[in-house]
PDB file of C-alpha atoms in Angstrom:
ATOM      1  CA  ARG A 423      75.665  -0.524  10.663  1.00 84.00           C
ATOM      2  CA  ILE A 424      73.072   0.559   8.350  1.00 81.00           C
ATOM      3  CA  ARG A 425      69.481  -0.029   9.501  1.00 80.00           C
ATOM      4  CA  ALA A 426      66.319   0.613   7.237  1.00 79.00           C
ATOM      5  CA  LYS A 427      63.426   2.236   8.760  1.00 85.00           C
ATOM      6  CA  SER A 428      60.972   1.070   5.961  1.00 87.00           C
ATOM      7  CA  ARG A 429      58.742  -1.949   7.127  1.00 92.00           C
ATOM      8  CA  VAL A 430      57.536  -2.955   3.936  1.00 94.00           C
ATOM      9  CA  LEU A 431      59.563  -4.613   1.105  1.00 92.00           C
ATOM     10  CA  LEU A 432      58.421  -4.674  -2.574  1.00 94.00           C
ATOM     11  CA  VAL A 433      59.457  -8.069  -4.170  1.00 94.00           C
ATOM     12  CA  GLY A 434      59.274  -9.407  -7.499  1.00 93.00           C
ATOM     13  CA  SER A 435      57.798 -12.813  -6.571  1.00 92.00           C
ATOM     14  CA  GLY A 436      55.651 -13.956  -9.599  1.00 92.00           C
ATOM     15  CA  ALA A 437      57.431 -11.942 -12.223  1.00 93.00           C
ATOM     16  CA  ASP A 438      59.235 -15.137 -13.794  1.00 92.00           C
ATOM     17  CA  GLU A 439      55.995 -17.050 -13.542  1.00 91.00           C
ATOM     18  CA  LEU A 440      53.768 -14.440 -15.034  1.00 91.00           C
ATOM     19  CA  LEU A 441      56.007 -13.472 -17.753  1.00 91.00           C
ATOM     20  CA  GLY A 442      57.729 -16.566 -18.768  1.00 90.00           C
ATOM     21  CA  GLY A 443      61.198 -16.010 -17.254  1.00 90.00           C
ATOM     22  CA  TYR A 444      62.290 -19.512 -16.767  1.00 90.00           C
ATOM     23  CA  SER A 445      64.254 -21.587 -19.481  1.00 91.00           C
ATOM     24  CA  ARG A 446      61.596 -24.159 -19.143  1.00 91.00           C
ATOM     25  CA  HIS A 447      59.223 -21.685 -20.519  1.00 91.00           C
ATOM     26  CA  ARG A 448      61.363 -21.435 -23.694  1.00 90.00           C
ATOM     27  CA  THR A 449      61.481 -25.222 -23.811  1.00 93.00           C
ATOM     28  CA  ALA A 450      57.921 -25.662 -23.502  1.00 92.00           C
ATOM     29  CA  ARG A 451      57.362 -23.002 -26.428  1.00 91.00           C
ATOM     30  CA  VAL A 452      60.016 -25.087 -28.689  1.00 92.00           C
ATOM     31  CA  LYS A 453      58.436 -28.349 -27.967  1.00 94.00           C
ATOM     32  CA  ARG A 454      54.933 -27.699 -27.474  1.00 94.00           C
ATOM     33  CA  GLY A 455      54.144 -24.222 -28.912  1.00 91.00           C
ATOM     34  CA  CYS A 456      52.094 -21.539 -27.362  1.00 89.00           C
ATOM     35  CA  ASP A 457      49.587 -23.747 -25.829  1.00 90.00           C
ATOM     36  CA  GLY A 458      52.326 -25.591 -23.848  1.00 91.00           C
ATOM     37  CA  THR A 459      54.152 -22.539 -22.917  1.00 91.00           C
ATOM     38  CA  ARG A 460      50.723 -20.950 -21.574  1.00 90.00           C
ATOM     39  CA  SER A 461      50.146 -24.284 -19.724  1.00 92.00           C
ATOM     40  CA  GLU A 462      53.744 -24.308 -18.278  1.00 91.00           C
ATOM     41  CA  MET A 463      53.176 -20.459 -17.033  1.00 91.00           C
ATOM     42  CA  LEU A 464      49.537 -21.395 -15.646  1.00 91.00           C
ATOM     43  CA  LYS A 465      51.361 -24.464 -13.567  1.00 92.00           C
ATOM     44  CA  ASP A 466      54.041 -22.198 -12.173  1.00 92.00           C
ATOM     45  CA  LEU A 467      51.626 -19.597 -11.170  1.00 90.00           C
ATOM     46  CA  GLN A 468      49.324 -22.192  -9.246  1.00 91.00           C
ATOM     47  CA  ARG A 469      52.344 -23.724  -7.341  1.00 90.00           C
ATOM     48  CA  LEU A 470      53.713 -20.532  -6.457  1.00 91.00           C
ATOM     49  CA  TRP A 471      51.329 -19.907  -3.403  1.00 84.00           C
ATOM     50  CA  THR A 472      52.498 -23.296  -1.832  1.00 85.00           C
ATOM     51  CA  ARG A 473      56.211 -23.290  -3.321  1.00 84.00           C
ATOM     52  CA  ASN A 474      57.573 -19.744  -2.702  1.00 87.00           C
ATOM     53  CA  LEU A 475      55.448 -17.307  -1.126  1.00 89.00           C
ATOM     54  CA  GLY A 476      55.048 -19.026   2.426  1.00 88.00           C
ATOM     55  CA  ARG A 477      58.671 -19.362   2.648  1.00 90.00           C
ATOM     56  CA  ASP A 478      59.543 -16.020   1.473  1.00 91.00           C
ATOM     57  CA  ASP A 479      56.998 -14.531   3.776  1.00 91.00           C
ATOM     58  CA  ARG A 480      58.520 -16.192   6.755  1.00 92.00           C
ATOM     59  CA  ILE A 481      61.847 -15.230   6.125  1.00 93.00           C
ATOM     60  CA  ILE A 482      60.845 -11.582   5.339  1.00 94.00           C
ATOM     61  CA  ALA A 483      58.595 -11.624   8.562  1.00 94.00           C
ATOM     62  CA  ASP A 484      61.723 -12.865  10.363  1.00 94.00           C
ATOM     63  CA  HIS A 485      63.487  -9.591   9.855  1.00 91.00           C
ATOM     64  CA  GLY A 486      60.510  -7.339  10.846  1.00 92.00           C
ATOM     65  CA  ARG A 487      59.449  -6.675   7.430  1.00 93.00           C
ATOM     66  CA  GLU A 488      56.140  -7.123   5.259  1.00 93.00           C
ATOM     67  CA  ALA A 489      56.297  -8.136   1.871  1.00 93.00           C
ATOM     68  CA  ARG A 490      54.334  -6.924  -0.908  1.00 94.00           C
ATOM     69  CA  HIS A 491      53.848  -8.525  -4.200  1.00 94.00           C
ATOM     70  CA  PRO A 492      53.072  -6.176  -6.727  1.00 96.00           C
ATOM     71  CA  PHE A 493      53.403  -8.697  -9.669  1.00 95.00           C
ATOM     72  CA  LEU A 494      50.546 -10.736  -7.920  1.00 94.00           C
ATOM     73  CA  ASP A 495      48.192  -7.840  -7.870  1.00 95.00           C
ATOM     74  CA  ASP A 496      44.657  -8.727  -9.241  1.00 95.00           C
ATOM     75  CA  ASP A 497      44.818  -6.080 -11.654  1.00 97.00           C
ATOM     76  CA  VAL A 498      48.379  -7.053 -12.871  1.00 96.00           C
ATOM     77  CA  LEU A 499      47.346 -10.409 -13.263  1.00 94.00           C
ATOM     78  CA  HIS A 500      44.380  -9.610 -15.105  1.00 95.00           C
ATOM     79  CA  PHE A 501      46.064  -7.266 -17.604  1.00 96.00           C
ATOM     80  CA  ILE A 502      49.057  -9.766 -18.477  1.00 93.00           C
ATOM     81  CA  GLY A 503      46.739 -12.691 -18.274  1.00 89.00           C
ATOM     82  CA  ASN A 504      44.939 -11.143 -21.160  1.00 92.00           C
ATOM     83  CA  LEU A 505      48.092 -10.291 -23.360  1.00 92.00           C
ATOM     84  CA  PRO A 506      48.888 -12.770 -26.398  1.00 90.00           C
ATOM     85  CA  ILE A 507      51.322 -15.307 -25.136  1.00 85.00           C
ATOM     86  CA  ASP A 508      53.684 -13.990 -28.086  1.00 83.00           C
ATOM     87  CA  PHE A 509      54.166 -10.569 -25.673  1.00 85.00           C
ATOM     88  CA  LEU A 510      55.397 -12.914 -23.099  1.00 83.00           C
ATOM     89  CA  ALA A 511      58.043 -15.838 -22.831  1.00 73.00           C
ATOM     90  CA  TYR A 512      60.737 -15.295 -25.038  1.00 67.00           C
TER      91      TYR A 512
END
């Protein structure tokens, strides 16, 4: 049996929402252009807090670990949020 000593996990939550990694972002781009893509991505980011993070934190905490979300860091959000949509989402 292998047991990790680390108590903190870096998780990738928010990366797909922030960078346009879901197929629905591609669909939004095809059907509604850049504005539609940005709108879909913002909607995903707003829902992330209630849809994923609580569940993920409970599961990780149940195993005695703490989650860290580097993609949701304020500086990262600000930097990526200021990039042209063409740099993101397919």
